[in-house]
XYZ file of C-alpha atoms in Angstrom:
671
model
C -25.454 142.298 90.562
C -25.810 138.581 91.080
C -26.965 136.241 88.363
C -30.299 135.713 90.145
C -31.262 139.423 90.299
C -34.560 140.529 88.843
C -34.221 142.611 85.660
C -35.392 146.194 86.053
C -34.329 148.300 83.067
C -33.189 151.838 83.703
C -35.444 154.653 82.449
C -34.638 155.555 78.871
C -34.500 159.253 79.629
C -31.868 158.589 82.305
C -29.791 156.482 79.927
C -29.870 159.125 77.228
C -27.898 161.452 79.468
C -25.812 158.919 81.369
C -24.820 156.145 78.953
C -21.184 156.206 80.073
C -22.214 155.860 83.707
C -24.560 152.981 82.923
C -21.962 151.113 80.901
C -19.274 151.623 83.515
C -21.613 150.228 86.143
C -22.426 147.322 83.840
C -18.721 146.580 83.499
C -18.257 146.634 87.274
C -21.211 144.247 87.719
C -19.817 141.911 85.026
C -16.508 141.658 86.847
C -18.271 140.840 90.130
C -20.606 138.267 88.528
C -19.015 134.872 89.272
C -21.295 132.710 87.126
C -23.429 132.986 84.013
C -26.657 134.899 84.239
C -30.027 133.374 84.957
C -32.032 132.198 81.898
C -34.781 134.829 82.320
C -32.157 137.605 82.451
C -30.450 136.325 79.308
C -33.773 136.118 77.490
C -34.613 139.702 78.392
C -31.191 140.941 77.349
C -31.340 139.099 74.003
C -34.714 140.605 73.308
C -33.326 144.062 74.035
C -30.585 143.588 71.410
C -33.287 143.675 68.736
C -34.460 147.113 69.871
C -32.853 150.537 70.200
C -29.510 151.644 71.638
C -30.998 152.707 74.969
C -32.508 149.247 75.502
C -29.150 147.654 74.612
C -27.387 149.735 77.277
C -30.090 148.811 79.756
C -29.574 145.129 78.993
C -25.832 145.518 79.586
C -26.531 146.248 83.258
C -28.007 142.767 83.621
C -25.678 140.391 81.773
C -22.017 140.165 80.759
C -20.856 140.906 77.218
C -19.393 137.401 76.838
C -22.918 135.970 77.223
C -24.223 138.005 74.262
C -22.458 136.992 71.027
C -24.891 139.240 69.101
C -24.080 142.379 71.097
C -23.442 145.316 68.700
C -20.103 145.575 66.983
C -18.146 148.751 67.556
C -19.175 150.109 64.160
C -22.795 150.123 65.353
C -22.020 152.005 68.568
C -22.168 155.821 68.695
C -18.601 157.218 68.581
C -18.872 159.002 71.937
C -19.562 155.738 73.763
C -16.762 153.531 72.411
C -14.627 153.819 75.552
C -17.406 152.920 78.012
C -18.734 150.221 75.706
C -15.248 148.653 75.449
C -15.052 148.660 79.273
C -18.169 146.473 79.294
C -17.031 144.302 76.361
C -13.856 143.256 78.172
C -15.262 142.805 81.685
C -15.249 139.217 82.946
C -14.964 137.514 86.365
C -11.570 137.407 88.029
C -12.034 133.659 88.638
C -14.331 132.379 85.864
C -15.621 128.838 86.113
C -14.163 126.179 83.854
C -17.597 125.770 82.210
C -17.698 129.458 81.255
C -14.111 129.786 79.972
C -14.739 128.573 76.384
C -17.532 131.136 75.890
C -15.425 133.879 77.457
C -12.482 132.916 75.249
C -14.576 132.941 72.056
C -16.002 136.336 72.957
C -12.604 137.849 73.789
C -10.946 136.505 70.646
C -13.587 138.073 68.407
C -13.619 141.400 70.271
C -9.831 141.791 70.583
C -9.512 141.059 66.855
C -12.159 143.748 66.228
C -10.164 146.301 68.223
C -6.940 145.300 66.395
C -8.606 145.703 62.988
C -9.834 149.177 63.879
C -6.363 150.167 65.126
C -4.701 149.155 61.912
C -7.269 151.079 59.888
C -7.184 154.400 61.726
C -5.502 154.559 65.097
C -5.544 158.358 65.020
C -9.345 158.441 65.434
C -10.350 159.448 68.952
C -13.044 156.746 69.470
C -10.533 154.018 68.523
C -7.861 155.371 70.843
C -10.320 155.573 73.716
C -11.557 152.017 73.098
C -7.958 150.719 72.954
C -7.100 152.488 76.187
C -10.113 150.854 77.848
C -9.042 147.440 76.581
C -5.442 147.816 77.717
C -6.617 148.744 81.223
C -8.345 145.363 81.453
C -6.328 142.653 83.282
C -5.216 139.901 80.877
C -7.649 136.964 80.798
C -6.865 133.599 82.449
C -5.529 132.022 79.269
C -4.409 128.778 80.870
C -7.896 127.288 80.947
C -8.987 128.382 77.492
C -8.971 126.331 74.279
C -5.522 126.512 72.669
C -6.661 127.924 69.347
C -8.531 130.758 71.088
C -5.471 131.504 73.221
C -3.524 131.974 69.990
C -6.133 134.293 68.470
C -6.319 136.441 71.619
C -2.551 136.705 71.940
C -1.972 137.511 68.274
C -4.650 140.201 68.262
C -3.318 141.693 71.487
C 0.174 141.755 69.975
C -1.182 143.647 66.928
C -2.664 146.209 69.301
C 0.566 146.623 71.248
C 2.619 146.953 68.058
C 0.351 149.688 66.708
C 0.166 151.455 70.078
C 3.951 151.502 70.321
C 4.392 153.002 66.872
C 5.223 149.838 64.958
C 8.138 147.424 64.968
C 11.713 148.551 64.343
C 12.788 146.921 61.087
C 16.274 145.896 62.147
C 17.956 143.223 60.029
C 20.299 141.249 62.227
C 22.591 138.795 60.468
C 23.168 135.310 61.847
C 26.707 134.013 61.394
C 27.894 130.486 61.952
C 29.410 129.739 65.349
C 32.576 128.041 64.027
C 35.387 128.346 66.597
C 33.490 130.769 68.842
C 30.971 130.410 71.650
C 27.330 131.254 71.096
C 26.535 134.665 72.586
C 23.361 134.081 74.605
C 21.473 136.769 76.527
C 18.868 136.021 79.199
C 16.516 138.816 80.270
C 14.534 139.027 83.500
C 12.569 141.941 84.919
C 14.654 141.276 88.046
C 16.573 138.349 89.518
C 14.443 137.777 92.612
C 12.603 134.934 94.382
C 10.591 133.590 91.433
C 10.425 130.241 89.618
C 11.770 131.826 86.414
C 15.009 133.039 88.005
C 15.670 129.716 89.733
C 15.105 127.989 86.378
C 17.626 130.298 84.695
C 20.231 129.555 87.360
C 19.642 125.793 87.041
C 20.119 125.878 83.261
C 23.023 128.268 83.191
C 25.237 127.580 86.250
C 27.004 124.667 84.547
C 27.241 126.040 81.008
C 30.500 125.420 79.173
C 32.057 128.871 78.543
C 33.804 127.441 75.492
C 30.379 126.903 73.891
C 28.172 129.581 75.477
C 29.053 133.161 76.391
C 26.340 134.068 78.903
C 25.024 137.635 79.137
C 22.413 138.331 81.824
C 20.159 141.392 81.839
C 17.749 142.743 84.425
C 15.205 145.503 84.213
C 15.958 146.500 87.816
C 18.292 145.330 90.601
C 16.916 142.860 93.131
C 19.808 142.736 95.638
C 18.953 139.072 96.254
C 21.079 135.946 96.833
C 19.987 134.509 93.480
C 21.059 137.717 91.724
C 24.498 137.422 93.307
C 24.791 133.838 92.154
C 23.810 134.784 88.620
C 26.369 137.618 88.538
C 29.051 135.032 89.360
C 28.208 132.720 86.441
C 27.729 135.387 83.747
C 30.265 136.657 81.249
C 28.398 139.984 81.588
C 25.631 141.101 83.949
C 23.927 144.417 83.247
C 20.996 146.378 84.691
C 19.123 147.913 81.768
C 18.234 151.613 81.632
C 14.683 152.736 82.312
C 13.359 153.520 78.818
C 12.605 150.894 76.166
C 14.562 152.612 73.400
C 17.672 152.732 75.566
C 17.153 149.131 76.640
C 16.927 148.024 73.034
C 20.125 149.880 72.230
C 21.985 148.189 75.091
C 20.811 144.742 74.052
C 21.742 145.313 70.395
C 25.099 146.655 71.513
C 26.027 143.282 73.022
C 25.750 141.742 69.527
C 23.946 138.701 70.867
C 23.202 135.646 68.798
C 20.289 134.564 70.980
C 18.106 136.571 73.368
C 15.842 134.668 75.776
C 12.929 136.458 77.451
C 12.913 134.345 80.599
C 9.854 135.918 82.264
C 6.374 134.809 81.230
C 5.274 136.981 78.291
C 1.925 135.271 77.741
C 0.035 138.023 79.540
C 2.135 140.706 77.768
C 3.278 142.401 80.974
C 4.685 145.872 80.478
C 7.443 146.978 80.120
C 8.770 143.532 79.160
C 6.251 143.077 76.344
C 7.019 146.556 75.032
C 10.661 145.559 74.542
C 9.696 142.129 73.155
C 7.931 143.788 70.213
C 11.318 144.574 68.705
C 14.297 142.528 67.613
C 17.500 142.751 69.634
C 19.081 139.461 68.451
C 18.847 137.303 65.315
C 17.186 134.502 67.352
C 14.691 135.415 70.077
C 13.130 132.881 72.448
C 10.243 133.101 74.897
C 9.635 130.688 77.761
C 6.474 129.219 79.243
C 3.542 126.993 78.292
C 1.383 129.592 76.496
C 1.951 131.426 73.227
C 2.972 135.074 73.323
C 1.543 136.001 69.926
C 4.480 138.387 69.486
C 5.960 138.339 65.963
C 9.490 139.074 67.237
C 9.514 135.812 69.214
C 10.884 132.994 67.025
C 10.844 130.029 69.429
C 9.084 129.148 72.660
C 11.097 127.011 75.101
C 9.005 124.252 76.602
C 9.445 120.797 78.123
C 8.862 117.382 76.636
C 6.283 116.615 79.342
C 4.512 119.951 79.087
C 1.059 119.891 77.547
C 2.227 122.585 75.160
C 4.407 120.094 73.245
C 1.236 118.352 72.008
C -0.192 121.542 70.434
C 2.443 123.056 68.102
C -0.189 124.689 65.860
C -1.620 126.697 68.789
C 1.518 128.850 69.014
C 2.721 131.809 67.008
C 6.271 130.667 67.860
C 7.863 127.400 66.853
C 8.265 125.157 69.879
C 11.786 124.276 71.068
C 11.486 121.222 73.302
C 13.826 120.349 76.160
C 13.592 116.961 77.827
C 12.426 116.776 81.440
C 15.317 119.038 82.501
C 13.032 121.913 81.494
C 11.566 121.405 84.968
C 14.871 122.227 86.674
C 14.914 124.807 89.471
C 18.029 125.355 91.555
C 16.974 126.691 94.949
C 20.394 126.432 96.593
C 20.944 130.191 96.548
C 17.934 130.653 98.819
C 18.530 127.964 101.449
C 20.412 129.322 104.470
C 21.763 126.693 106.875
C 20.553 128.503 109.977
C 16.834 128.575 109.094
C 14.606 127.571 112.041
C 12.152 124.768 111.178
C 8.427 125.107 111.770
C 6.401 122.563 113.724
C 2.700 121.707 113.848
C 2.209 123.112 117.331
C 3.439 126.525 116.221
C 0.915 126.531 113.368
C -1.941 125.402 115.643
C -2.273 121.969 114.034
C -2.841 118.783 115.980
C -0.253 116.048 115.588
C -2.670 113.728 113.728
C -4.818 116.406 112.043
C -4.944 115.885 108.232
C -3.575 118.964 106.481
C -3.574 119.998 102.831
C -1.154 122.755 101.784
C -1.750 125.076 98.824
C 0.004 128.174 97.502
C -1.657 131.502 98.184
C -1.860 133.197 94.814
C -3.374 136.385 93.478
C -6.042 134.819 91.262
C -6.931 131.270 92.253
C -7.504 131.614 96.016
C -11.260 132.013 95.803
C -11.547 129.154 93.329
C -9.580 126.792 95.611
C -11.546 127.794 98.693
C -14.876 127.416 96.891
C -14.198 123.664 96.658
C -12.932 123.270 100.181
C -16.323 122.982 102.060
C -17.282 120.059 99.864
C -14.047 118.282 100.803
C -14.661 118.887 104.499
C -18.105 117.289 104.498
C -16.543 113.834 104.495
C -13.404 114.659 106.473
C -14.308 116.978 109.367
C -11.305 118.344 111.200
C -9.015 118.526 108.169
C -7.104 121.759 107.666
C -6.175 123.766 104.562
C -2.986 125.826 104.896
C -2.300 128.602 102.391
C 1.434 129.358 102.115
C 2.586 132.416 100.115
C 5.559 132.080 97.794
C 8.939 133.428 99.014
C 9.124 137.129 98.415
C 5.362 137.488 97.869
C 4.140 140.584 99.682
C 0.692 141.294 98.204
C -1.583 139.010 100.218
C -4.769 141.064 100.114
C -6.579 138.627 97.793
C -5.563 135.676 99.942
C -6.623 137.385 103.193
C -10.014 138.317 101.735
C -10.598 134.816 100.343
C -9.697 133.150 103.642
C -11.751 135.587 105.698
C -14.745 135.079 103.429
C -14.858 131.371 104.266
C -15.412 132.120 107.973
C -13.947 128.634 108.492
C -11.301 128.032 111.192
C -9.997 125.003 109.278
C -8.713 127.379 106.580
C -5.706 129.509 107.451
C -3.184 131.726 105.730
C 0.405 131.497 106.910
C 1.782 134.919 107.735
C 4.283 136.435 107.525
C 5.241 135.179 104.080
C 8.229 132.833 104.047
C 11.422 134.733 103.465
C 13.317 131.934 101.744
C 12.912 128.427 100.380
C 14.351 126.828 103.529
C 11.455 128.191 105.548
C 9.054 127.239 102.770
C 10.405 123.670 102.810
C 9.920 123.507 106.567
C 6.269 124.569 106.242
C 5.482 122.229 103.344
C 6.969 119.251 105.170
C 4.255 119.520 107.830
C 1.482 118.804 105.352
C -0.049 115.459 104.431
C -1.016 116.448 100.879
C -0.214 119.318 98.512
C -2.242 120.913 95.695
C -1.865 123.952 93.388
C 1.755 124.726 94.259
C 4.068 126.598 91.895
C 7.211 125.003 90.454
C 9.842 125.453 93.197
C 7.296 124.915 95.968
C 6.160 121.732 94.229
C 9.735 120.431 94.206
C 10.196 121.325 97.879
C 7.009 119.401 98.759
C 8.148 116.344 96.811
C 11.600 116.517 98.381
C 9.892 116.428 101.789
C 7.894 113.358 100.767
C 4.596 115.213 100.560
C 2.331 113.811 97.785
C 1.512 116.510 95.247
C -1.791 115.949 93.419
C -2.089 117.592 90.005
C -4.451 117.848 87.022
C -3.360 116.618 83.596
C -1.908 119.354 81.425
C -0.706 121.504 84.315
C 2.943 122.393 84.976
C 2.855 120.189 88.066
C 1.712 117.259 85.926
C 4.810 117.707 83.770
C 6.921 117.778 86.929
C 5.358 114.574 88.244
C 5.891 112.825 84.908
C 9.596 113.658 85.038
C 9.714 112.262 88.585
C 7.963 109.035 87.561
C 4.927 109.833 89.766
C 2.194 109.627 87.111
C -0.195 108.086 89.659
C -0.589 111.544 91.183
C -1.961 113.043 87.937
C -5.743 113.190 87.460
C -7.916 113.944 84.432
C -9.741 116.909 85.990
C -10.325 118.826 89.208
C -13.254 116.679 90.224
C -11.161 113.485 90.062
C -8.289 115.125 91.913
C -10.557 116.467 94.650
C -12.188 113.061 95.052
C -8.749 111.553 95.643
C -7.937 114.330 98.150
C -11.078 113.391 100.085
C -10.199 109.680 100.005
C -6.662 110.277 101.223
C -7.676 112.722 103.954
C -9.958 110.036 105.377
C -7.367 107.224 105.145
C -4.162 107.753 107.159
C -2.732 104.387 106.038
C -3.198 105.268 102.361
C -1.489 108.629 102.944
C 1.448 106.860 104.618
C 1.832 104.423 101.714
C 1.683 107.267 99.208
C 4.293 109.293 101.116
C 6.606 106.267 101.025
C 6.109 106.049 97.235
C 7.049 109.717 96.856
C 10.119 109.349 99.090
C 11.340 106.350 97.082
C 10.893 108.266 93.814
C 12.792 111.255 95.171
C 15.708 109.108 96.381
C 16.453 108.504 92.716
C 16.887 112.279 92.189
C 15.054 112.660 88.853
C 16.487 114.723 86.050
C 14.738 117.904 87.080
C 17.278 118.013 89.932
C 20.202 117.418 87.560
C 21.585 120.835 86.729
C 24.508 119.558 84.661
C 22.043 117.705 82.433
C 19.893 120.840 82.280
C 22.841 122.932 81.077
C 23.923 120.276 78.569
C 20.442 119.920 77.105
C 19.951 123.687 77.073
C 23.242 124.192 75.209
C 22.505 121.561 72.620
C 19.032 122.948 71.932
C 20.384 126.493 71.479
C 23.115 125.283 69.147
C 20.636 123.230 67.126
C 18.312 126.214 66.733
C 21.175 128.553 65.821
C 22.608 126.161 63.218
C 19.165 125.757 61.629
C 18.680 129.548 61.531
C 22.068 129.990 59.832
C 21.360 127.219 57.302
C 17.692 127.881 56.457
C 17.183 131.511 57.408
C 14.335 132.686 59.624
C 11.616 131.970 57.093
C 12.911 128.462 56.486
C 13.333 127.713 60.187
C 9.792 128.898 60.945
C 8.199 127.236 57.914
C 7.587 123.938 59.706
C 5.380 123.694 62.773
C 7.168 120.540 63.910
C 8.760 121.208 67.321
C 12.532 121.661 67.347
C 14.341 118.816 69.156
C 17.990 117.984 69.750
C 18.982 115.363 67.174
C 21.695 113.732 69.337
C 21.107 114.399 73.050
C 23.986 114.717 75.455
C 24.780 111.266 76.874
C 23.767 110.815 80.489
C 25.119 107.289 80.846
C 27.172 107.174 84.080
C 30.210 105.785 82.268
C 30.142 108.548 79.685
C 29.715 111.195 82.349
C 32.593 109.716 84.358
C 34.884 109.884 81.333
C 33.754 113.470 80.705
C 34.395 114.394 84.348
C 37.898 112.899 84.282
C 38.646 114.819 81.077
C 37.499 118.065 82.722
C 39.711 117.427 85.757
C 42.711 116.778 83.505
C 41.920 119.925 81.541
C 41.987 122.053 84.715
C 38.216 122.592 84.835
C 37.254 121.057 88.211
C 34.372 123.518 88.664
C 32.685 121.864 85.678
C 33.821 118.348 86.585
C 31.954 118.522 89.925
C 28.407 118.887 88.487
C 29.274 116.433 85.706
C 30.211 113.731 88.229
C 27.254 114.578 90.468
C 25.065 113.995 87.441
C 26.652 110.529 87.003
C 26.192 109.727 90.689
C 22.472 110.478 90.464
C 22.277 107.549 88.081
C 24.776 105.230 89.789
C 25.009 106.279 93.437
C 26.508 102.899 94.417
C 29.610 103.327 92.205
C 32.663 103.828 94.459
C 34.814 104.990 91.542
C 32.427 107.829 90.764
C 32.571 109.077 94.367
C 36.396 108.857 94.241
C 36.508 110.921 91.044
C 34.124 113.431 92.619
C 36.519 113.760 95.555
C 39.344 114.408 93.122
C 37.299 117.135 91.448
C 36.447 118.784 94.738
C 40.088 118.634 95.777
C 41.195 120.242 92.532
C 38.660 123.013 93.163
C 40.081 123.544 96.687
C 36.832 122.373 98.335
C 38.300 120.223 101.092
C 35.229 119.342 103.171
C 33.108 118.168 100.212
C 36.146 116.198 99.001
C 36.434 114.444 102.392
C 32.696 113.640 102.399
C 32.900 112.230 98.874
C 35.930 110.119 99.786
C 34.139 108.735 102.829
C 31.194 107.761 100.592
C 33.591 106.071 98.175
C 35.437 104.173 100.913
C 32.187 102.912 102.450
C 31.508 101.263 99.089
C 35.112 100.094 98.461
C 37.175 99.728 101.616
C 40.095 98.233 99.649
C 40.870 101.446 97.734
C 44.305 102.283 99.122
C 44.595 105.423 96.947
C 41.382 106.656 98.520
C 42.682 106.194 102.074
C 45.900 107.989 101.181
C 43.940 110.906 99.701
C 41.717 110.981 102.798
C 44.796 111.156 104.987
C 46.194 114.046 102.955
C 42.933 115.972 102.974
C 42.228 115.378 106.668
C 45.745 116.505 107.578
C 45.364 119.660 105.523
C 42.043 120.365 107.284
C 43.585 119.853 110.755
C 41.644 116.608 111.351
C 44.602 114.724 112.746
C 42.642 111.797 114.240
C 40.881 111.088 110.944
C 44.195 111.465 109.099
C 45.920 108.890 111.361
C 43.030 106.421 110.992
C 43.160 106.752 107.203
C 46.935 106.354 107.199
C 46.740 103.138 109.270
C 44.261 101.606 106.852
C 46.375 102.658 103.843
C 49.461 101.078 105.459
C 47.630 97.763 105.842
C 46.422 97.786 102.254
C 49.603 99.055 100.605
C 52.527 98.762 103.034
C 55.163 99.499 100.390
C 53.641 102.774 99.152
C 56.372 105.413 98.965
C 54.006 108.167 100.222
C 53.377 106.560 103.611
C 56.614 107.650 105.266
C 56.208 111.235 104.261
C 52.606 111.320 105.443
C 53.548 109.760 108.796
C 56.322 112.211 109.384
C 54.030 115.065 108.559
C 51.486 113.882 111.132
C 54.214 113.313 113.779
C 55.683 116.805 113.296
């Protein structure tokens, strides 16, 4: 029923025999209602609340429960109707408007707390169990747009319900012991290692970990058989697929005797079975990830980034915040970028060469909300196109298809089939003029292609833009962002200037692309948290709400990194020296000595072609480096590149004619 429908109450005699049916229909109507009800409907419903139960049920068919703060509490509802009444209580639009979210949040917080209170009193009672089942069938609310304090209340109450429904927490006392002379045993758990932002973030943080400091254990709920899973298997001390049942999973995790367990998938919506396992303690220190609280008592810390909006609201979390610098925005997509991917072009997509195009990610929840604003944007820029691109690996596109079809607008299109990898995704994104509402890895791919990404303050993309130094692309709200989209779509010169700004920022390779820095910061934060747990105990560590920071961050000065890289080469660890020196080069790409040391590291790791390329970069900056020309000759000869080897040898002979290695190299080439 739409918000403008005329109120016609059902006959009382019908309701008396079909209350469940009426409430179920009311719940269905509430989910379909995309805006608040009309004033006359609300007035009629509020009047009905002062009358009998039948009139209350009749009013429910007209308005949503979140619009009626004075709707009866469960204690005032006949026992036999608790299940159907709960269905209506927790029905809300799939894409609620920003104006309605605070009221929806306040309603949900109060009602979920009511359910949790009843559960803790007497979960054995049939009405309570039926009401809880109805609540748990309800999709989690869109927490991201709700006031922080209400997010916390909803999540904590939901956690109480899950704990009681699962039979209570296991009271395991796990002892934390100091890490003197041993690596920290760290477990990272994913539902599966597939094409998702969370798994690419894990690989970015963990691929360059120092095994002397961190013993990495990776766990998956199910195999993914993906390239990123294979990469993660290679970097882990142990990689294990967990058994099917939660009790067996918990036993496996506890059997690894972990110090730290990180739930790397988003737990804010309490997805099962991950949330079921997260109710219990499998390690002395347990960490969640994301920008929203989980409300789960077994989660001690929540890993977030310095630029995330979450870092400004430590009191809105049940966990203590553990704050990484901008490297929290690191995603390593290299495992999903095949060299033979065929690029897309505008003609293939049906776009004109000069047709303004905005690209957005096709999601499962926000498609209708994005498309609802699109006609207003088109009024000033006729001919512009909106391209929806699914994320790699996304197969459920029904919501996106329906939302696009509902517009009946040829300027709006959904790219199908879904991109199979990030190379194809990068090719598609590069064709756009502007980008909005992309997820993390897609946002990075757009920026790498020079496509301006416009974001709203407080969003994950805003944190990403801050770390890239592109704060001019962050806007206070959707209205301001959309106004800038309109302006840019109508001004090709302004778009060109903005693209140049993005390209210049990306040439500096900001820290979210620095995986060595990500691993170093990640390690230091884990060690800091563990040391505090061992010193203060869990209660002492959690007593303060001040976010946990690294006291002395890992130095990212190019000179310090160069010294560290040389030490790693000398210690026989070239596989760690390579990312260390790449990190230094990001900050001093014009330093010939850094490129030379990188070539040495590649050579020690038996990576000849990257070593040659690094040497060539070094020699372009310092042509007088005789040692570099000699090494280039040796590497080229070993690779069968005799012409390059002879050229390098000739230059070396001019620069250092008395070098004792020249004769041997020349004879080797003449053989």
